[in-house]
Amino acid sequence: MLYITFGVILLVAVEGVFVANENYVGCFVHRINDQWALKFFSQNFTKMAPYLCLPNCQVMEQKFFGITKNQCFCGNELHSIEVPRYRCNQRCSGKQETRCGGLNVMSVYKVTGVTIPLVPAPSKGCFFWSPTERVLHKEVKKNFQVMNQKECASSCFKIYRKLFGLANGNRCYCGNQIINGNPMAKRFCNQQCQNAQYGQKCGGPLAIEIFDLVPTES
């Protein structure tokens, strides 16, 4: 059984949560020339069933997942052609009554219950910040074209942190606890977010606003 944890939220790969028939898209050619039907290979399973592959693709925020024998794939687009469903005749090793692809074919399903961070997020307050005065443990080193709550929260969500923070209009931090929490008045966290819609605030030159990461379904 596969467990993926986020904070105190536990997403469990439970057989009864996913109804295979209702979310089945079809049987597709697994590979045409050098292109897979779904872009991302997730992992090999010793025992395979649709409900085991699903959580991997939820975390990756993909729309589809596909199974061929004991391999799990994820993607937002299908780069393949559909074939008759009887071609997907491989019994799933972890759930014999379902099918897990076949010879160069893949059983494809819709991803259900994709979990994303809630935005706008609940604020924990404004705190003193400087580039050398860390308030949250990890800075996200990424070339953000736009900075706002959504961009920063998504980055921290992917590495399973409980908090995210915005500073100086363009800097994003993640953590599970506030390290050096010297509170400041809310007015110091009033800097416009870089290239974002007017009115979106991302801390200040000497301040970081910290938010709770709250999972929600898209």
Coordinates of C-alpha atoms in Angstrom, one line a residue:
M1 CA 0.0 0.0 0.0
L2 CA 1.3 3.5 -0.9
Y3 CA 1.2 6.3 1.5
I4 CA 1.9 9.9 0.5
T5 CA 1.9 12.3 3.5
F6 CA 1.5 16.1 3.6
G7 CA 1.7 17.7 7.0
V8 CA -1.0 16.1 9.0
I9 CA -3.0 15.2 5.9
L10 CA -2.6 11.5 4.9
L11 CA -3.6 10.5 1.4
V12 CA -4.0 6.8 1.5
A13 CA -4.1 4.5 -1.6
V14 CA -7.4 2.8 -0.6
E15 CA -9.1 0.5 -3.0
G16 CA -12.6 1.7 -2.2
V17 CA -11.8 5.4 -2.8
F18 CA -11.3 5.0 -6.6
V19 CA -14.0 3.6 -8.8
A20 CA -12.2 2.2 -11.8
N21 CA -15.1 1.8 -14.2
E22 CA -16.4 5.3 -13.7
N23 CA -13.0 6.9 -14.4
Y24 CA -11.8 4.6 -17.2
V25 CA -10.9 6.6 -20.4
G26 CA -9.9 3.7 -22.6
C27 CA -7.2 1.5 -24.1
F28 CA -4.4 3.3 -25.9
V29 CA -1.2 2.3 -27.7
H30 CA 1.6 2.6 -25.1
R31 CA 4.4 3.7 -27.4
I32 CA 4.4 5.0 -30.9
N33 CA 8.0 5.4 -32.3
D34 CA 9.8 7.1 -29.3
Q35 CA 6.7 8.7 -27.7
W36 CA 4.8 7.3 -24.8
A37 CA 1.1 7.7 -24.5
L38 CA 1.6 9.6 -21.2
K39 CA 4.6 11.7 -20.7
F40 CA 5.8 10.9 -17.2
F41 CA 6.9 7.5 -16.0
S42 CA 6.1 7.2 -12.3
Q43 CA 7.2 3.9 -10.9
N44 CA 7.2 0.1 -11.1
F45 CA 5.0 -1.8 -8.7
T46 CA 5.4 -5.3 -7.5
K47 CA 1.6 -5.6 -7.3
M48 CA -0.4 -3.2 -9.5
A49 CA -4.0 -1.9 -9.4
P50 CA -5.5 1.4 -10.5
Y51 CA -5.9 2.7 -7.0
L52 CA -2.1 2.2 -6.4
C53 CA -1.0 4.3 -9.4
L54 CA -3.5 7.1 -8.8
P55 CA -1.9 8.9 -5.8
N56 CA 1.4 9.3 -7.7
C57 CA -0.3 11.2 -10.4
Q58 CA -2.4 13.2 -8.0
V59 CA 0.8 14.5 -6.4
M60 CA 2.2 15.4 -9.8
E61 CA -1.1 17.3 -10.5
Q62 CA -1.7 15.4 -13.8
K63 CA -5.1 14.8 -15.4
F64 CA -4.5 11.2 -16.5
F65 CA -2.8 8.0 -15.3
G66 CA -2.0 4.9 -17.3
I67 CA -1.0 1.4 -16.5
T68 CA 0.8 -1.1 -18.6
K69 CA 1.5 -4.3 -16.7
N70 CA 3.2 -3.2 -13.5
Q71 CA 4.2 0.3 -14.7
C72 CA 2.5 3.5 -13.8
F73 CA 2.5 6.6 -16.0
C74 CA 1.1 10.1 -15.6
G75 CA 0.3 13.0 -18.0
N76 CA -2.0 15.9 -18.8
E77 CA -2.3 14.9 -22.5
L78 CA -2.6 11.6 -24.4
H79 CA -0.1 11.3 -27.2
S80 CA -1.5 8.2 -28.7
I81 CA -4.4 6.5 -30.5
E82 CA -7.2 4.6 -28.9
V83 CA -7.6 0.9 -29.7
P84 CA -10.5 -1.5 -28.9
R85 CA -10.8 -2.1 -25.2
Y86 CA -10.3 -5.9 -25.5
R87 CA -6.6 -5.2 -26.4
C88 CA -6.1 -4.2 -22.7
N89 CA -6.4 -7.8 -21.5
Q90 CA -3.6 -7.9 -18.9
R91 CA -5.0 -8.7 -15.4
C92 CA -3.8 -6.4 -12.7
S93 CA -1.4 -8.3 -10.4
G94 CA -2.9 -6.5 -7.4
K95 CA -6.5 -6.7 -8.4
Q96 CA -7.3 -9.5 -10.8
E97 CA -10.8 -8.3 -11.8
T98 CA -9.3 -5.1 -13.3
R99 CA -7.1 -4.7 -16.4
C100 CA -3.6 -3.2 -16.5
G101 CA -2.9 -2.7 -20.2
G102 CA -1.4 -5.4 -22.3
L103 CA 1.1 -5.9 -25.2
N104 CA 2.2 -2.3 -26.1
V105 CA -1.1 -0.9 -24.8
M106 CA -2.1 1.0 -21.7
S107 CA -5.2 1.3 -19.6
V108 CA -5.8 5.0 -19.1
Y109 CA -7.9 6.6 -16.3
K110 CA -8.9 10.1 -15.3
V111 CA -7.1 11.4 -12.1
T112 CA -9.7 12.2 -9.5
G113 CA -9.4 14.3 -6.3
V114 CA -6.3 16.3 -7.3
T115 CA -5.1 18.1 -4.2
I116 CA -3.8 21.6 -4.5
P117 CA -3.0 24.4 -2.0
L118 CA -5.8 26.7 -0.9
V119 CA -5.3 30.3 -2.2
P120 CA -5.7 32.9 -0.7
A121 CA -4.2 31.1 2.3
P122 CA -4.7 31.9 6.0
S123 CA -2.0 34.3 7.1
K124 CA 0.1 33.7 10.3
G125 CA 1.3 37.3 10.3
C126 CA 4.1 39.6 9.2
F127 CA 7.6 39.0 10.5
F128 CA 11.0 40.8 10.3
W129 CA 13.0 39.4 7.4
S130 CA 16.4 39.9 5.7
P131 CA 18.3 37.7 3.2
T132 CA 20.5 36.6 6.1
E133 CA 17.8 36.3 8.7
R134 CA 15.8 33.2 7.8
V135 CA 12.3 32.9 9.2
L136 CA 11.5 29.8 7.2
H137 CA 14.0 27.1 6.6
K138 CA 14.1 26.8 2.8
E139 CA 14.2 29.4 0.0
V140 CA 12.8 28.3 -3.3
K141 CA 15.6 28.9 -5.8
K142 CA 13.5 29.2 -9.0
N143 CA 13.3 31.7 -11.8
F144 CA 9.7 32.8 -11.1
Q145 CA 8.2 34.8 -14.0
V146 CA 5.4 35.8 -11.7
M147 CA 5.4 35.8 -7.9
N148 CA 2.2 35.5 -5.8
Q149 CA 0.6 33.2 -3.3
K150 CA -0.3 30.6 -5.8
E151 CA 3.2 30.2 -7.2
C152 CA 4.9 30.1 -3.9
A153 CA 2.3 27.8 -2.3
S154 CA 2.5 25.3 -5.2
S155 CA 6.3 25.1 -4.9
C156 CA 6.2 24.5 -1.1
F157 CA 3.3 22.0 -1.5
K158 CA 5.3 19.8 -3.8
I159 CA 8.0 19.4 -1.1
Y160 CA 5.4 18.6 1.6
R161 CA 5.9 21.7 3.8
K162 CA 3.3 23.1 6.2
L163 CA 4.1 26.9 5.7
F164 CA 5.1 29.2 2.9
G165 CA 6.3 32.8 3.1
L166 CA 6.6 35.8 0.7
A167 CA 9.2 38.5 1.1
N168 CA 10.6 41.5 -0.9
G169 CA 7.9 41.1 -3.6
N170 CA 9.8 38.3 -5.3
R171 CA 11.1 35.8 -2.8
C172 CA 9.5 32.5 -1.7
Y173 CA 10.3 30.4 1.4
C174 CA 9.0 27.1 2.7
G175 CA 9.1 25.4 6.1
N176 CA 7.4 23.5 8.8
Q177 CA 7.9 26.0 11.6
I178 CA 8.8 29.6 12.1
I179 CA 12.4 29.8 13.1
N180 CA 13.0 33.4 14.1
G181 CA 9.6 34.9 14.6
N182 CA 9.9 38.7 15.3
P183 CA 6.4 40.0 14.5
M184 CA 5.9 43.2 12.6
A185 CA 2.8 45.3 11.9
K186 CA 0.8 44.2 8.8
R187 CA 1.6 47.4 7.0
F188 CA 5.2 46.3 6.5
C189 CA 4.0 43.4 4.4
N190 CA 2.6 45.6 1.7
Q191 CA 4.9 45.2 -1.3
Q192 CA 3.3 44.5 -4.7
C193 CA 4.1 40.9 -5.9
Q194 CA 6.5 40.8 -8.9
N195 CA 4.6 40.8 -12.3
A196 CA 1.4 39.8 -10.5
Q197 CA -2.1 41.2 -10.6
Y198 CA -2.3 44.6 -8.9
G199 CA -3.1 44.3 -5.2
Q200 CA -1.4 41.0 -4.6
K201 CA 1.1 41.5 -1.7
C202 CA 4.4 39.6 -1.2
G203 CA 5.9 40.8 2.1
G204 CA 8.2 43.8 2.1
P205 CA 11.8 44.8 1.8
L206 CA 12.4 43.9 5.5
A207 CA 9.4 41.7 6.1
I208 CA 8.0 38.3 5.2
E209 CA 4.3 37.3 5.4
I210 CA 3.8 33.7 6.4
F211 CA 0.9 31.5 5.4
D212 CA -0.5 28.1 6.3
L213 CA -0.5 25.6 3.5
V214 CA -4.0 24.2 3.4
P215 CA -4.7 21.3 1.0
T216 CA -8.0 21.4 -1.0
E217 CA -9.4 19.5 -3.9
S218 CA -9.4 21.1 -7.4

